PDB file of C-alpha atoms in Angstrom:
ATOM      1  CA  UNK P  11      18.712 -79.289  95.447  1.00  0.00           C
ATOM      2  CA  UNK P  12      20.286 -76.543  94.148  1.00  0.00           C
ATOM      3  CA  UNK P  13      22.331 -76.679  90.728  1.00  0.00           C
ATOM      4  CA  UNK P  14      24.406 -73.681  91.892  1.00  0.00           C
ATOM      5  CA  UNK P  15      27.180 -74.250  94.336  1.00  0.00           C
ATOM      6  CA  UNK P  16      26.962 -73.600  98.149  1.00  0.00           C
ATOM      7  CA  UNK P  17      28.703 -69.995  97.840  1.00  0.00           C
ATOM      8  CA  UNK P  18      25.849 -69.024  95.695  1.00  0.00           C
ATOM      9  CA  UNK P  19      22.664 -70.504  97.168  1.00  0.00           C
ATOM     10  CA  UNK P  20      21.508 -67.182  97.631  1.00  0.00           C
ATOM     11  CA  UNK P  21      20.311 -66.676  93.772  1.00  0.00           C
ATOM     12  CA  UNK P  22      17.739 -69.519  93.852  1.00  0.00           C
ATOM     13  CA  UNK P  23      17.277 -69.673  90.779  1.00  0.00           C
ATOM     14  CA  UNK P  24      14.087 -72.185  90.706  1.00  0.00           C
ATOM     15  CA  UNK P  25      12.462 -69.935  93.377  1.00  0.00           C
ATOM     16  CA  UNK P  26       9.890 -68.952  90.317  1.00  0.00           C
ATOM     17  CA  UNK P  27       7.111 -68.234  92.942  1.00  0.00           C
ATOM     18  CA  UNK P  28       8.849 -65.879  95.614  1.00  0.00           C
ATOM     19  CA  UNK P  29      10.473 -64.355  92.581  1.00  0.00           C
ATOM     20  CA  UNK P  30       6.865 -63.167  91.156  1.00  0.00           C
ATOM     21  CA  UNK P  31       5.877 -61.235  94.363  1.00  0.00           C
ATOM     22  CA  UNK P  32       6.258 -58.380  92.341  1.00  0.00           C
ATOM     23  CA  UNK P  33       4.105 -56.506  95.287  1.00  0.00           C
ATOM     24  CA  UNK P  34       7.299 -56.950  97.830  1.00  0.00           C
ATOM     25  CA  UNK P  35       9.359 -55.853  95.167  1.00  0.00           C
ATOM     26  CA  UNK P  36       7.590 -52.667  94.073  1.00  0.00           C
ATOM     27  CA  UNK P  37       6.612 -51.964  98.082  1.00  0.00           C
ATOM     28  CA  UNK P  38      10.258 -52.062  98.719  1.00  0.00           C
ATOM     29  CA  UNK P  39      11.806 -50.078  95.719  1.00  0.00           C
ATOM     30  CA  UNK P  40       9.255 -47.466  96.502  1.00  0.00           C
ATOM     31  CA  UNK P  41      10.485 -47.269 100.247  1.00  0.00           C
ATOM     32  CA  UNK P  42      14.133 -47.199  99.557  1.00  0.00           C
ATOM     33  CA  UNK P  43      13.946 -44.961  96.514  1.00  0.00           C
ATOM     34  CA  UNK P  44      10.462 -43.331  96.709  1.00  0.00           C
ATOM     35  CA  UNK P  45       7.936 -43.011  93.804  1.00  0.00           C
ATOM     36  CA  UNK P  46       9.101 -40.713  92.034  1.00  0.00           C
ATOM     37  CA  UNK P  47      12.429 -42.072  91.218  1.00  0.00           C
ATOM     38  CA  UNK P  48      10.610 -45.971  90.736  1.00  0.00           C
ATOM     39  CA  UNK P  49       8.571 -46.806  87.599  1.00  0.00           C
ATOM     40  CA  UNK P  50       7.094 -49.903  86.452  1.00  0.00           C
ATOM     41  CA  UNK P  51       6.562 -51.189  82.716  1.00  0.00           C
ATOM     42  CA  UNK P  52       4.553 -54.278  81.658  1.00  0.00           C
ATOM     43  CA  UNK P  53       6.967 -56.094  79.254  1.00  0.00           C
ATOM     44  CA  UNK P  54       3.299 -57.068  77.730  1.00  0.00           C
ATOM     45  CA  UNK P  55       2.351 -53.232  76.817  1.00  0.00           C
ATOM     46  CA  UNK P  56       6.106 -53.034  75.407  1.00  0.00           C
ATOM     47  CA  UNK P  57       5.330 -55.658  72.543  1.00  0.00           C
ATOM     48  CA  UNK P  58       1.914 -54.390  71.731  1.00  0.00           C
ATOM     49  CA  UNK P  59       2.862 -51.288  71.707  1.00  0.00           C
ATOM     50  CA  UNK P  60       6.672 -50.283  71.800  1.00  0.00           C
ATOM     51  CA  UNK P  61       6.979 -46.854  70.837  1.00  0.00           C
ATOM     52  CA  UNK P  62       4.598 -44.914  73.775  1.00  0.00           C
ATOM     53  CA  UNK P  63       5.759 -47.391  76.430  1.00  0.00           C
ATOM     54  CA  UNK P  64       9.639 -46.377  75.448  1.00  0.00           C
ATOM     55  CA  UNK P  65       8.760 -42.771  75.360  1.00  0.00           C
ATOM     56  CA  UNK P  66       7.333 -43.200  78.847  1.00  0.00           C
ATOM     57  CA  UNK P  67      10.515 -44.561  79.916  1.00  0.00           C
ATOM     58  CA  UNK P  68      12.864 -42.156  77.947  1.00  0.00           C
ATOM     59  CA  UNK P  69      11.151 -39.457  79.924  1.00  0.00           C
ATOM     60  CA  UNK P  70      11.182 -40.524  83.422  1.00  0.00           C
ATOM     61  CA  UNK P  71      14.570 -41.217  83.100  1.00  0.00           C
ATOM     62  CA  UNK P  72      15.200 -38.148  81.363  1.00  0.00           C
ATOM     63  CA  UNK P  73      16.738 -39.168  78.067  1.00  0.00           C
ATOM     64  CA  UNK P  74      15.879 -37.515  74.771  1.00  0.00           C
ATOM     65  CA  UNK P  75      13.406 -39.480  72.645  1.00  0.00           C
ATOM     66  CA  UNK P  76      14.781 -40.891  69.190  1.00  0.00           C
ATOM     67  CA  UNK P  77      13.137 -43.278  66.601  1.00  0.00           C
ATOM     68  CA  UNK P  78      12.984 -46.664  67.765  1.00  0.00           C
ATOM     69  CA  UNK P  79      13.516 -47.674  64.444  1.00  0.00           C
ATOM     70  CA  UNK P  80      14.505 -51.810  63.704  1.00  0.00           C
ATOM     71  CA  UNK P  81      16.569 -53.891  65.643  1.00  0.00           C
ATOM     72  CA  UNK P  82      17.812 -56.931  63.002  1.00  0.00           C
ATOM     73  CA  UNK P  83      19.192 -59.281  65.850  1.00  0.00           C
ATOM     74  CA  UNK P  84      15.962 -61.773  65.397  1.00  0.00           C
ATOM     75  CA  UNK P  85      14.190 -63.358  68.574  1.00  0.00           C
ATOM     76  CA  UNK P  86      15.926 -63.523  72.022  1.00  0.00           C
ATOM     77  CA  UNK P  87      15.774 -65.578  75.043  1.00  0.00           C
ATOM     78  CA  UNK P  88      12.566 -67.318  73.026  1.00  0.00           C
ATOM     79  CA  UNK P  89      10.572 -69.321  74.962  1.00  0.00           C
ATOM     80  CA  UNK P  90      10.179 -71.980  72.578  1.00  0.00           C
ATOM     81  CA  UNK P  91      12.734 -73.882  74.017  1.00  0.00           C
ATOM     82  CA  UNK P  92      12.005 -74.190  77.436  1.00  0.00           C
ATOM     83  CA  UNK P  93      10.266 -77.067  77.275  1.00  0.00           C
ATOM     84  CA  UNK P  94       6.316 -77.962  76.988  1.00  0.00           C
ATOM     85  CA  UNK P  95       3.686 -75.917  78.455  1.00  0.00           C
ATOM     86  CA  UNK P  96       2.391 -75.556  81.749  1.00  0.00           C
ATOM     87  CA  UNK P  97      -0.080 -78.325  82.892  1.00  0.00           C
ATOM     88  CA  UNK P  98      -3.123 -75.902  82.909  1.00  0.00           C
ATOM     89  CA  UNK P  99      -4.463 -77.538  86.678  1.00  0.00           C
ATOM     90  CA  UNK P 100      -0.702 -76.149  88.009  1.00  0.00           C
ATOM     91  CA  UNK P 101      -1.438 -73.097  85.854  1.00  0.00           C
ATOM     92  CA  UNK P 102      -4.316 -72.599  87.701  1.00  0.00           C
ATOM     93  CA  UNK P 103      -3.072 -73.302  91.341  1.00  0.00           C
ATOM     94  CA  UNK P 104      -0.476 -70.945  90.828  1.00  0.00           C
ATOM     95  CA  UNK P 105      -2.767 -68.045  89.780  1.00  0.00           C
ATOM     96  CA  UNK P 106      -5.256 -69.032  92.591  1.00  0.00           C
ATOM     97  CA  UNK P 107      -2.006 -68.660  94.964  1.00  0.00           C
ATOM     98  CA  UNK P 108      -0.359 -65.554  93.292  1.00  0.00           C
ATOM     99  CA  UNK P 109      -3.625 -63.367  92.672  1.00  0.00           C
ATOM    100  CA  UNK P 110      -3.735 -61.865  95.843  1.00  0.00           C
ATOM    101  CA  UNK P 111      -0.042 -60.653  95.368  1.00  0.00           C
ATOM    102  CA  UNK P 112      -0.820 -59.352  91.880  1.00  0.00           C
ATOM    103  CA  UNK P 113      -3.335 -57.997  93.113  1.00  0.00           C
ATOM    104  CA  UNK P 114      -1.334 -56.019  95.644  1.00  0.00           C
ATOM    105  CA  UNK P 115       1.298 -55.013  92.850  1.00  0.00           C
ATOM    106  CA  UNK P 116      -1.574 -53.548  90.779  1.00  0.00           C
ATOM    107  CA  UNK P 117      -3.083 -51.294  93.499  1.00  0.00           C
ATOM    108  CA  UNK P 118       0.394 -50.634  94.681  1.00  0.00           C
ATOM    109  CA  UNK P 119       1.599 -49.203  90.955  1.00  0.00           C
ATOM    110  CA  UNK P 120      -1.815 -48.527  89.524  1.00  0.00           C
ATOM    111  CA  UNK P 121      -0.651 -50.165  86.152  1.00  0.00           C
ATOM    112  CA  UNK P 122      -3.295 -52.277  84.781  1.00  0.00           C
ATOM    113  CA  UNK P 123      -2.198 -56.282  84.848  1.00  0.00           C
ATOM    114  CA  UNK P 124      -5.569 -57.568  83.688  1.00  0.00           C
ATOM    115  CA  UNK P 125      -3.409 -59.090  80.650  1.00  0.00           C
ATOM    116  CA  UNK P 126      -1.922 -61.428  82.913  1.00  0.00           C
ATOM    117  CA  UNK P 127      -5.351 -63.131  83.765  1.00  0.00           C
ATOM    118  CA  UNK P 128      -5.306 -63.458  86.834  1.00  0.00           C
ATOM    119  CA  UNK P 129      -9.219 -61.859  87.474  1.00  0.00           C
ATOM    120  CA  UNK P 130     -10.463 -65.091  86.714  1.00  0.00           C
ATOM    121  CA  UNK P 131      -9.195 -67.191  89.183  1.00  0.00           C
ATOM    122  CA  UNK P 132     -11.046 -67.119  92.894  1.00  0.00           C
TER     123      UNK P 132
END
């Protein structure tokens, strides 16, 4: 069941796979908005690499570009404390299930998701 009450069912918040279709998403922001006013970002690329992924954004928004520079407010929403890892079978049965919708989201936005690893998985 739900931990959220009855009023607010709609926000599923456990709902981790329908959530990850990020091909539905992307299909449908690029229908109601069209692509030139939709652009995606790999949160992945933006820790590598911050700087060129933020200028990317800055200028399809339209903002003016400024130093990043250092952000002293330390690690947020870490990970660490969500409990122990995936079982790697489950791991596995959810990238078998999700590839083709990665997939989808990848020839949809041409961004490359290969960091995500799901080319491995049949």
């Amino acid at each position: 069941p739900s931990p959220l009450p009855p009023e607010r069912a709609y926000a599923r918040p456990h709902d981790y796979l329908s959530r990850g279709r990020y091909d539905v998403f992307a299909r449908r922001y690029y229908e109601a908005f069209g692509r030139e006013r939709v652009a995606f970002y790999l949160y992945e690329a933006l820790v590598a690499n911050p700087e060129p992924v933020v200028a990317r954004m800055l200028e399809f928004i339209g903002v003016r570009r400024e130093p990043l520079g250092e952000l002293a407010v330390g690690v947020i929403n870490s990970a660490k404390e969500t409990g122990p890892a995936l079982d790697p079978e489950a791991e596995r049965a959810i990238k078998r299930r999700m590839k083709p919708s990665v997939e989808r989201f990848q020839a949809l936005t041409g961004l490359d998701v290969s960091c995500w690893g799901y080319h491995e998985f049949a």
